[in-house]
PDB file of C-alpha atoms in Angstrom:
ATOM      1  CA  ASN A  50     116.943  44.647 -70.760  1.00 63.00           C
ATOM      2  CA  ALA A  51     120.222  45.125 -72.656  1.00 76.00           C
ATOM      3  CA  GLY A  52     122.628  44.034 -69.875  1.00 93.00           C
ATOM      4  CA  VAL A  53     126.262  44.612 -70.888  1.00 96.00           C
ATOM      5  CA  THR A  54     126.792  45.972 -74.388  1.00 96.00           C
ATOM      6  CA  GLN A  55     130.160  45.943 -76.100  1.00 97.00           C
ATOM      7  CA  THR A  56     131.050  47.617 -79.370  1.00 96.00           C
ATOM      8  CA  PRO A  57     132.449  46.866 -81.845  1.00 97.00           C
ATOM      9  CA  LYS A  58     132.112  43.083 -82.000  1.00 95.00           C
ATOM     10  CA  PHE A  59     134.912  42.771 -84.549  1.00 96.00           C
ATOM     11  CA  GLN A  60     137.793  45.085 -85.406  1.00 96.00           C
ATOM     12  CA  VAL A  61     140.953  44.857 -87.452  1.00 97.00           C
ATOM     13  CA  LEU A  62     143.749  47.307 -86.723  1.00 96.00           C
ATOM     14  CA  LYS A  63     147.195  47.958 -88.056  1.00 97.00           C
ATOM     15  CA  THR A  64     150.163  48.026 -85.713  1.00 97.00           C
ATOM     16  CA  GLY A  65     150.460  51.425 -84.074  1.00 97.00           C
ATOM     17  CA  GLN A  66     146.851  52.452 -84.509  1.00 97.00           C
ATOM     18  CA  SER A  67     144.743  53.384 -81.511  1.00 96.00           C
ATOM     19  CA  MET A  68     141.145  52.519 -80.788  1.00 96.00           C
ATOM     20  CA  THR A  69     138.545  52.362 -78.041  1.00 98.00           C
ATOM     21  CA  LEU A  70     136.400  49.386 -77.133  1.00 98.00           C
ATOM     22  CA  GLN A  71     133.139  50.627 -75.712  1.00 98.00           C
ATOM     23  CA  CYS A  72     131.308  48.990 -72.823  1.00 98.00           C
ATOM     24  CA  ALA A  73     127.991  50.073 -71.350  1.00 97.00           C
ATOM     25  CA  GLN A  74     125.703  48.454 -68.790  1.00 96.00           C
ATOM     26  CA  ASP A  75     122.189  49.392 -67.806  1.00 95.00           C
ATOM     27  CA  MET A  76     121.953  47.470 -64.522  1.00 93.00           C
ATOM     28  CA  ASN A  77     123.355  50.235 -62.285  1.00 92.00           C
ATOM     29  CA  HIS A  78     126.303  48.009 -61.415  1.00 92.00           C
ATOM     30  CA  GLU A  79     129.128  49.594 -59.466  1.00 91.00           C
ATOM     31  CA  TYR A  80     131.781  47.106 -60.505  1.00 91.00           C
ATOM     32  CA  MET A  81     133.038  46.839 -64.082  1.00 94.00           C
ATOM     33  CA  SER A  82     136.023  45.061 -65.557  1.00 94.00           C
ATOM     34  CA  TRP A  83     137.807  44.173 -68.780  1.00 97.00           C
ATOM     35  CA  TYR A  84     139.268  40.746 -69.526  1.00 96.00           C
ATOM     36  CA  ARG A  85     141.109  39.389 -72.502  1.00 97.00           C
ATOM     37  CA  GLN A  86     140.763  35.787 -73.610  1.00 96.00           C
ATOM     38  CA  ASP A  87     143.552  34.023 -75.461  1.00 94.00           C
ATOM     39  CA  PRO A  88     143.705  30.337 -76.431  1.00 88.00           C
ATOM     40  CA  GLY A  89     145.028  28.235 -73.575  1.00 85.00           C
ATOM     41  CA  MET A  90     145.253  31.241 -71.248  1.00 87.00           C
ATOM     42  CA  GLY A  91     141.746  31.576 -69.908  1.00 89.00           C
ATOM     43  CA  LEU A  92     140.506  35.051 -69.068  1.00 93.00           C
ATOM     44  CA  ARG A  93     143.009  37.551 -67.753  1.00 94.00           C
ATOM     45  CA  LEU A  94     142.028  40.775 -66.057  1.00 94.00           C
ATOM     46  CA  ILE A  95     143.199  43.983 -67.732  1.00 96.00           C
ATOM     47  CA  HIS A  96     141.613  46.769 -65.677  1.00 96.00           C
ATOM     48  CA  TYR A  97     138.690  47.105 -63.332  1.00 93.00           C
ATOM     49  CA  SER A  98     136.630  49.766 -61.603  1.00 93.00           C
ATOM     50  CA  VAL A  99     134.707  49.652 -58.330  1.00 90.00           C
ATOM     51  CA  GLY A 100     132.771  52.830 -59.081  1.00 91.00           C
ATOM     52  CA  ALA A 101     132.705  56.047 -61.076  1.00 93.00           C
ATOM     53  CA  GLY A 102     136.046  57.812 -60.914  1.00 95.00           C
ATOM     54  CA  ILE A 103     137.902  54.766 -59.563  1.00 94.00           C
ATOM     55  CA  THR A 104     139.990  52.396 -61.680  1.00 95.00           C
ATOM     56  CA  ASP A 105     142.751  49.923 -60.977  1.00 94.00           C
ATOM     57  CA  GLN A 106     145.074  47.629 -62.860  1.00 95.00           C
ATOM     58  CA  GLY A 107     144.617  43.927 -63.250  1.00 92.00           C
ATOM     59  CA  GLU A 108     147.041  41.222 -64.290  1.00 91.00           C
ATOM     60  CA  VAL A 109     147.837  42.478 -67.816  1.00 95.00           C
ATOM     61  CA  PRO A 110     147.343  46.278 -67.940  1.00 96.00           C
ATOM     62  CA  ASN A 111     150.249  47.312 -70.181  1.00 96.00           C
ATOM     63  CA  GLY A 112     149.182  48.971 -73.427  1.00 96.00           C
ATOM     64  CA  TYR A 113     145.656  49.701 -72.211  1.00 97.00           C
ATOM     65  CA  ASN A 114     143.968  52.670 -70.575  1.00 97.00           C
ATOM     66  CA  VAL A 115     140.573  52.948 -68.940  1.00 97.00           C
ATOM     67  CA  SER A 116     138.418  55.632 -67.395  1.00 96.00           C
ATOM     68  CA  ARG A 117     135.106  55.563 -65.542  1.00 97.00           C
ATOM     69  CA  SER A 118     133.373  58.915 -65.770  1.00 96.00           C
ATOM     70  CA  THR A 119     129.885  57.450 -65.324  1.00 96.00           C
ATOM     71  CA  THR A 120     128.460  54.355 -63.642  1.00 95.00           C
ATOM     72  CA  GLU A 121     127.222  53.049 -66.979  1.00 96.00           C
ATOM     73  CA  ASP A 122     130.312  53.282 -69.189  1.00 97.00           C
ATOM     74  CA  PHE A 123     133.780  51.759 -68.981  1.00 98.00           C
ATOM     75  CA  PRO A 124     135.731  52.185 -72.237  1.00 98.00           C
ATOM     76  CA  LEU A 125     139.012  50.389 -72.900  1.00 98.00           C
ATOM     77  CA  ARG A 126     141.593  52.270 -74.952  1.00 98.00           C
ATOM     78  CA  LEU A 127     144.417  50.702 -76.885  1.00 96.00           C
ATOM     79  CA  LEU A 128     147.054  53.402 -77.161  1.00 91.00           C
ATOM     80  CA  SER A 129     149.287  51.937 -79.887  1.00 96.00           C
ATOM     81  CA  ALA A 130     148.061  48.539 -81.019  1.00 96.00           C
ATOM     82  CA  ALA A 131     150.511  45.643 -81.207  1.00 97.00           C
ATOM     83  CA  PRO A 132     150.042  42.147 -82.659  1.00 97.00           C
ATOM     84  CA  SER A 133     150.268  40.781 -79.085  1.00 96.00           C
ATOM     85  CA  GLN A 134     146.983  42.528 -78.386  1.00 97.00           C
ATOM     86  CA  THR A 135     145.161  40.323 -80.859  1.00 97.00           C
ATOM     87  CA  SER A 136     142.562  38.726 -78.629  1.00 97.00           C
ATOM     88  CA  VAL A 137     138.924  38.508 -77.644  1.00 97.00           C
ATOM     89  CA  TYR A 138     138.002  41.161 -75.117  1.00 98.00           C
ATOM     90  CA  PHE A 139     135.195  40.852 -72.595  1.00 97.00           C
ATOM     91  CA  CYS A 140     133.620  43.551 -70.507  1.00 97.00           C
ATOM     92  CA  ALA A 141     131.861  42.390 -67.350  1.00 95.00           C
ATOM     93  CA  SER A 142     129.918  44.038 -64.559  1.00 94.00           C
ATOM     94  CA  SER A 143     128.418  43.120 -61.215  1.00 90.00           C
ATOM     95  CA  TYR A 144     126.486  44.670 -58.373  1.00 85.00           C
ATOM     96  CA  SER A 145     129.664  44.953 -56.348  1.00 74.00           C
ATOM     97  CA  SER A 146     133.175  43.615 -56.377  1.00 65.00           C
ATOM     98  CA  VAL A 147     132.347  41.258 -53.538  1.00 63.00           C
ATOM     99  CA  ALA A 148     131.714  37.916 -55.156  1.00 59.00           C
ATOM    100  CA  TRP A 149     128.493  38.700 -56.951  1.00 70.00           C
ATOM    101  CA  GLU A 150     127.777  37.126 -60.301  1.00 83.00           C
ATOM    102  CA  LEU A 151     129.611  38.766 -63.166  1.00 89.00           C
ATOM    103  CA  PHE A 152     127.498  39.663 -66.178  1.00 92.00           C
ATOM    104  CA  PHE A 153     129.486  39.542 -69.403  1.00 94.00           C
ATOM    105  CA  GLY A 154     129.170  41.289 -72.709  1.00 95.00           C
ATOM    106  CA  GLU A 155     129.287  39.246 -75.904  1.00 94.00           C
ATOM    107  CA  GLY A 156     132.953  39.919 -76.489  1.00 95.00           C
ATOM    108  CA  SER A 157     134.923  41.897 -79.059  1.00 97.00           C
ATOM    109  CA  ARG A 158     137.344  40.136 -81.371  1.00 96.00           C
ATOM    110  CA  LEU A 159     140.324  42.352 -82.149  1.00 97.00           C
ATOM    111  CA  THR A 160     142.969  41.532 -84.735  1.00 97.00           C
ATOM    112  CA  VAL A 161     146.134  43.604 -84.972  1.00 97.00           C
ATOM    113  CA  LEU A 162     148.106  43.153 -88.177  1.00 96.00           C
TER     114      LEU A 162
ATOM    115  CA  ALA B   3     150.301  34.648 -61.294  1.00 55.00           C
ATOM    116  CA  GLN B   4     147.720  32.058 -62.124  1.00 52.00           C
ATOM    117  CA  THR B   5     146.201  30.834 -58.865  1.00 88.00           C
ATOM    118  CA  VAL B   6     143.359  28.800 -60.266  1.00 94.00           C
ATOM    119  CA  THR B   7     144.407  25.582 -61.980  1.00 95.00           C
ATOM    120  CA  GLN B   8     142.356  23.435 -64.310  1.00 96.00           C
ATOM    121  CA  SER B   9     144.514  20.439 -65.113  1.00 95.00           C
ATOM    122  CA  GLN B  10     142.305  19.010 -67.878  1.00 96.00           C
ATOM    123  CA  PRO B  11     142.506  21.082 -71.077  1.00 95.00           C
ATOM    124  CA  GLU B  12     139.980  18.797 -72.778  1.00 97.00           C
ATOM    125  CA  MET B  13     137.402  16.266 -71.640  1.00 97.00           C
ATOM    126  CA  SER B  14     134.752  14.243 -73.408  1.00 97.00           C
ATOM    127  CA  VAL B  15     131.631  12.481 -72.191  1.00 98.00           C
ATOM    128  CA  GLN B  16     128.945  10.325 -73.734  1.00 97.00           C
ATOM    129  CA  GLU B  17     125.489  11.792 -73.805  1.00 97.00           C
ATOM    130  CA  ALA B  18     123.507  10.901 -70.643  1.00 97.00           C
ATOM    131  CA  GLU B  19     126.691  10.016 -68.751  1.00 97.00           C
ATOM    132  CA  THR B  20     128.360  11.877 -65.891  1.00 98.00           C
ATOM    133  CA  VAL B  21     131.577  13.858 -66.121  1.00 98.00           C
ATOM    134  CA  THR B  22     133.680  15.654 -63.519  1.00 98.00           C
ATOM    135  CA  LEU B  23     135.846  18.672 -64.274  1.00 98.00           C
ATOM    136  CA  SER B  24     138.694  19.416 -61.880  1.00 98.00           C
ATOM    137  CA  CYS B  25     139.804  22.708 -60.381  1.00 98.00           C
ATOM    138  CA  THR B  26     142.297  23.588 -57.683  1.00 97.00           C
ATOM    139  CA  TYR B  27     143.019  27.029 -56.333  1.00 95.00           C
ATOM    140  CA  ASP B  28     145.312  28.892 -54.048  1.00 92.00           C
ATOM    141  CA  THR B  29     144.358  31.481 -51.466  1.00 88.00           C
ATOM    142  CA  SER B  30     145.441  32.587 -48.015  1.00 85.00           C
ATOM    143  CA  GLU B  31     142.028  34.033 -47.244  1.00 84.00           C
ATOM    144  CA  SER B  32     139.535  32.207 -45.074  1.00 83.00           C
ATOM    145  CA  ASP B  33     136.569  33.855 -46.762  1.00 85.00           C
ATOM    146  CA  TYR B  34     136.294  33.421 -50.507  1.00 89.00           C
ATOM    147  CA  TYR B  35     133.954  32.397 -53.281  1.00 91.00           C
ATOM    148  CA  LEU B  36     134.287  29.940 -56.124  1.00 94.00           C
ATOM    149  CA  PHE B  37     132.502  29.831 -59.445  1.00 95.00           C
ATOM    150  CA  TRP B  38     132.097  27.738 -62.546  1.00 97.00           C
ATOM    151  CA  TYR B  39     131.338  29.582 -65.787  1.00 96.00           C
ATOM    152  CA  LYS B  40     130.329  28.021 -69.089  1.00 97.00           C
ATOM    153  CA  GLN B  41     131.273  29.444 -72.472  1.00 96.00           C
ATOM    154  CA  PRO B  42     129.418  27.800 -75.380  1.00 95.00           C
ATOM    155  CA  PRO B  43     130.456  28.382 -79.004  1.00 91.00           C
ATOM    156  CA  SER B  44     128.385  31.566 -78.966  1.00 89.00           C
ATOM    157  CA  ARG B  45     131.162  32.977 -76.775  1.00 90.00           C
ATOM    158  CA  GLN B  46     128.714  34.195 -74.130  1.00 91.00           C
ATOM    159  CA  MET B  47     129.908  33.604 -70.554  1.00 93.00           C
ATOM    160  CA  ILE B  48     127.242  32.000 -68.370  1.00 93.00           C
ATOM    161  CA  LEU B  49     127.388  31.403 -64.625  1.00 93.00           C
ATOM    162  CA  VAL B  50     126.822  27.722 -63.869  1.00 96.00           C
ATOM    163  CA  ILE B  51     127.251  27.506 -60.110  1.00 95.00           C
ATOM    164  CA  ARG B  52     128.619  29.426 -57.143  1.00 93.00           C
ATOM    165  CA  GLN B  53     130.040  28.224 -53.808  1.00 94.00           C
ATOM    166  CA  GLU B  54     130.764  30.231 -50.679  1.00 91.00           C
ATOM    167  CA  ALA B  55     133.797  28.911 -48.809  1.00 90.00           C
ATOM    168  CA  TYR B  56     132.116  29.238 -45.429  1.00 89.00           C
ATOM    169  CA  LYS B  57     129.354  26.850 -46.466  1.00 89.00           C
ATOM    170  CA  GLN B  58     130.144  23.209 -45.924  1.00 85.00           C
ATOM    171  CA  GLN B  59     127.281  22.019 -48.088  1.00 90.00           C
ATOM    172  CA  ASN B  60     128.160  21.543 -51.744  1.00 93.00           C
ATOM    173  CA  ALA B  61     126.242  23.767 -54.155  1.00 92.00           C
ATOM    174  CA  THR B  62     123.829  22.163 -56.621  1.00 92.00           C
ATOM    175  CA  GLU B  63     121.991  23.561 -59.630  1.00 92.00           C
ATOM    176  CA  ASN B  64     119.846  20.948 -61.363  1.00 95.00           C
ATOM    177  CA  ARG B  65     122.262  18.595 -63.176  1.00 97.00           C
ATOM    178  CA  PHE B  66     125.307  20.543 -62.015  1.00 97.00           C
ATOM    179  CA  SER B  67     126.917  20.015 -58.620  1.00 96.00           C
ATOM    180  CA  VAL B  68     130.271  20.677 -57.041  1.00 97.00           C
ATOM    181  CA  ASN B  69     132.590  18.742 -54.789  1.00 96.00           C
ATOM    182  CA  PHE B  70     134.155  21.383 -52.595  1.00 96.00           C
ATOM    183  CA  GLN B  71     137.110  20.130 -50.578  1.00 95.00           C
ATOM    184  CA  LYS B  72     138.268  23.155 -48.595  1.00 93.00           C
ATOM    185  CA  ALA B  73     141.326  21.607 -46.974  1.00 93.00           C
ATOM    186  CA  ALA B  74     142.567  20.343 -50.327  1.00 94.00           C
ATOM    187  CA  LYS B  75     141.576  23.609 -52.072  1.00 94.00           C
ATOM    188  CA  SER B  76     139.714  21.620 -54.665  1.00 96.00           C
ATOM    189  CA  PHE B  77     136.485  22.589 -56.413  1.00 96.00           C
ATOM    190  CA  SER B  78     135.346  20.094 -59.027  1.00 97.00           C
ATOM    191  CA  LEU B  79     132.215  20.350 -61.168  1.00 98.00           C
ATOM    192  CA  LYS B  80     130.058  17.305 -61.793  1.00 98.00           C
ATOM    193  CA  ILE B  81     127.666  17.288 -64.721  1.00 98.00           C
ATOM    194  CA  SER B  82     125.078  14.518 -64.563  1.00 97.00           C
ATOM    195  CA  ASP B  83     122.992  13.225 -67.457  1.00 97.00           C
ATOM    196  CA  SER B  84     125.169  15.126 -69.933  1.00 97.00           C
ATOM    197  CA  GLN B  85     123.398  16.756 -72.845  1.00 97.00           C
ATOM    198  CA  LEU B  86     124.656  17.950 -76.224  1.00 97.00           C
ATOM    199  CA  GLY B  87     124.049  21.519 -75.077  1.00 96.00           C
ATOM    200  CA  ASP B  88     126.604  21.051 -72.304  1.00 97.00           C
ATOM    201  CA  ALA B  89     129.418  21.093 -74.857  1.00 97.00           C
ATOM    202  CA  ALA B  90     131.426  24.226 -74.064  1.00 97.00           C
ATOM    203  CA  MET B  91     134.494  25.662 -72.408  1.00 97.00           C
ATOM    204  CA  TYR B  92     134.192  25.590 -68.629  1.00 98.00           C
ATOM    205  CA  PHE B  93     136.083  28.022 -66.477  1.00 97.00           C
ATOM    206  CA  CYS B  94     136.697  27.766 -62.766  1.00 96.00           C
ATOM    207  CA  ALA B  95     137.099  31.114 -60.994  1.00 94.00           C
ATOM    208  CA  ARG B  96     137.927  32.343 -57.538  1.00 92.00           C
ATOM    209  CA  TYR B  97     137.192  35.544 -55.672  1.00 88.00           C
ATOM    210  CA  SER B  98     139.010  36.255 -52.406  1.00 81.00           C
ATOM    211  CA  GLY B  99     139.799  39.323 -50.354  1.00 72.00           C
ATOM    212  CA  ASN B 100     139.731  42.385 -52.562  1.00 72.00           C
ATOM    213  CA  THR B 101     141.167  40.601 -55.575  1.00 75.00           C
ATOM    214  CA  PRO B 102     138.864  40.620 -58.582  1.00 82.00           C
ATOM    215  CA  LEU B 103     137.712  37.339 -60.042  1.00 87.00           C
ATOM    216  CA  VAL B 104     140.609  35.136 -61.208  1.00 90.00           C
ATOM    217  CA  PHE B 105     139.935  32.471 -63.815  1.00 93.00           C
ATOM    218  CA  GLY B 106     141.566  29.175 -64.651  1.00 94.00           C
ATOM    219  CA  LYS B 107     142.637  28.381 -68.201  1.00 94.00           C
ATOM    220  CA  GLY B 108     139.527  26.397 -68.935  1.00 96.00           C
ATOM    221  CA  THR B 109     138.472  22.872 -69.848  1.00 97.00           C
ATOM    222  CA  ARG B 110     136.901  22.164 -73.221  1.00 97.00           C
ATOM    223  CA  LEU B 111     134.086  19.636 -72.825  1.00 98.00           C
ATOM    224  CA  SER B 112     132.845  17.629 -75.777  1.00 97.00           C
ATOM    225  CA  VAL B 113     129.614  15.633 -75.588  1.00 97.00           C
ATOM    226  CA  ILE B 114     129.406  12.587 -77.815  1.00 97.00           C
ATOM    227  CA  ALA B 115     125.983  11.540 -79.076  1.00 95.00           C
TER     228      ALA B 115
END
């Protein structure tokens, strides 16, 4: 049972480059979300989705795009990478948005030079 | 805005002793849920314990228990008989209304042999 799979696990970008962090889950979860983790800041919500075709912004959405064309996949796109986007990114999913346990991927460490 | 506060950035405990991690939160909802997540050096996020606000009884999971003080909006985590494997970052999180899970900034727990 794979759970939540994130790729890549590590990535180095130059300022201005674009990239997509992939997230896939095989638990038929309706709710998926992206967080970023920075030292001393905890986890901050970037975007989330309550089902295929539905996305919404979290606390820190600027510079990121998401889409949810299938239940399984929830990619996060960095449009024009900036050094401030250097962070560890986590994808998480749950059965629903209503207070169920979040299942996390292993995280993706992104460095923007 | 950060609405979950962990006032202890770092804590340490002797092996086999008991430690309490503090968390306070803010919400205007009467129905909400509180969580403690553990993040060991592997970076994987692991659910430790969950508390429904409507339940007066404090949640317990083996060596982990909470002290839920609803009026004070306090949700502390007690770890009994601390083990070396308990060393990790601990995050308090709150779900309320339709707002996705909001995390505190975390407390780094060290366990001293």
